[in-house]
Amino acid sequence: MEKSRRQFIKGTASLAALSSLGGSHAFGEAGRRDPEVKDELQICMSYFYGMQPQKLALQRQMGVDGAVCSVSPSMAGVPGKKPWDYETIHGLKDVFAKEGLVLRVLEGPPTLEKTKLGLPGRDEELDNFITFLKSSARAGIDTVCYNWMPVISWHRSQVDKRGRGDAFVTAFNYEDVKDQPLTEYGEISAEKMWSNLDYFLKAIMPEAEKAGIKMAMHPDDPPIPNIRGIARIMTSVEAFKRMLDMHSSPSNGLTFCQGTFATMGEDIPSAIRYFGKRDRIYFVHFRDIIGDKWKFEESFHDNGKTDMYEAMKAYYDIGFKGPIRPDHVPTMEGEENNHPGYGILGNLYAIGYMRGLMEAVSKSN
């Protein structure tokens, strides 16, 4: 991170020198940002715990208009409907529109548990999922974030570790979970998980392509070989290359979750450029960690292991202009830790940091 800070200071000093010579740039002249120019990336905030009034108000005050949410009939105001019904998707979009926001990504689509596990009933799940894709397209939403983590989704062994300034952060230590018993599904091999994924891709991708939906696979978090006997397969850049090769479709892409790819030990700017040059990054989770996949903790966006300036620069280099949101932020002073990783204040800090990086990168170009 020290290298990153030196690069940033050097870069801003150079920009100041250029500004004094009367140069112009994307955000106005003489080093002044044009307030009418919008963010080049679609910054969003996530709503997984209902329509939080304070969060909505602060988001509007920051001038951030994008929203991300899971598929919830009750949140959409249609509790009697199914998650895949058009009324649910349209209702969610309308709820945010009334708040002056744009619903850009559905993150947390209808269940795929039987499909991921290869259980009876998966074909019915797939039929419902296809209906969901058609409903999303009809409602004007074109990006779906999903994952391949059945039973145990993103997982932490601690949600109240003390981070910088005693903020609460989530953390994972393999030693804390390695001896936990198998789930009711017993051992599920990596080969079985890959086979189940292939079955899903063959059924869904042609329908997603027809509907114009971008399917953005999220990596397994944490990206370790298995938890409680269930293999985790989306754990490396090579795994994502394999997934993309399994079904060549413009609908088959990924959610580039920086924190998870950093946990894998991957070079973040290089990975962004690899997938970005192939137009397969459809959604970004902008976050960072300290440690590795066996033992790590979430961090503030400015004190993790990743050179965040170089990461942001990579998005600009590949021409990415899609949805991006801060993810897994610390819980800060004055907040309850009832939604670990999703506190409001940490999100405000993250968005300010992201905006600063975006402007610095844009001006440097």
JSON list of C-alpha atoms in Angstrom, two decimals, residues 18 62 67 235 328 347:
[
{"chain": "A", "resi": 18, "resn": "LEU", "atom": "CA", "xyz": [-0.30, 19.97, -16.10]},
{"chain": "A", "resi": 62, "resn": "MET", "atom": "CA", "xyz": [-23.93, 11.79, -2.60]},
{"chain": "A", "resi": 67, "resn": "ALA", "atom": "CA", "xyz": [-29.15, 0.39, -6.69]},
{"chain": "A", "resi": 235, "resn": "THR", "atom": "CA", "xyz": [-11.81, -20.19, -6.70]},
{"chain": "A", "resi": 328, "resn": "HIS", "atom": "CA", "xyz": [-18.13, -5.71, 2.80]},
{"chain": "A", "resi": 347, "resn": "ASN", "atom": "CA", "xyz": [-20.26, 2.60, 2.40]}
]
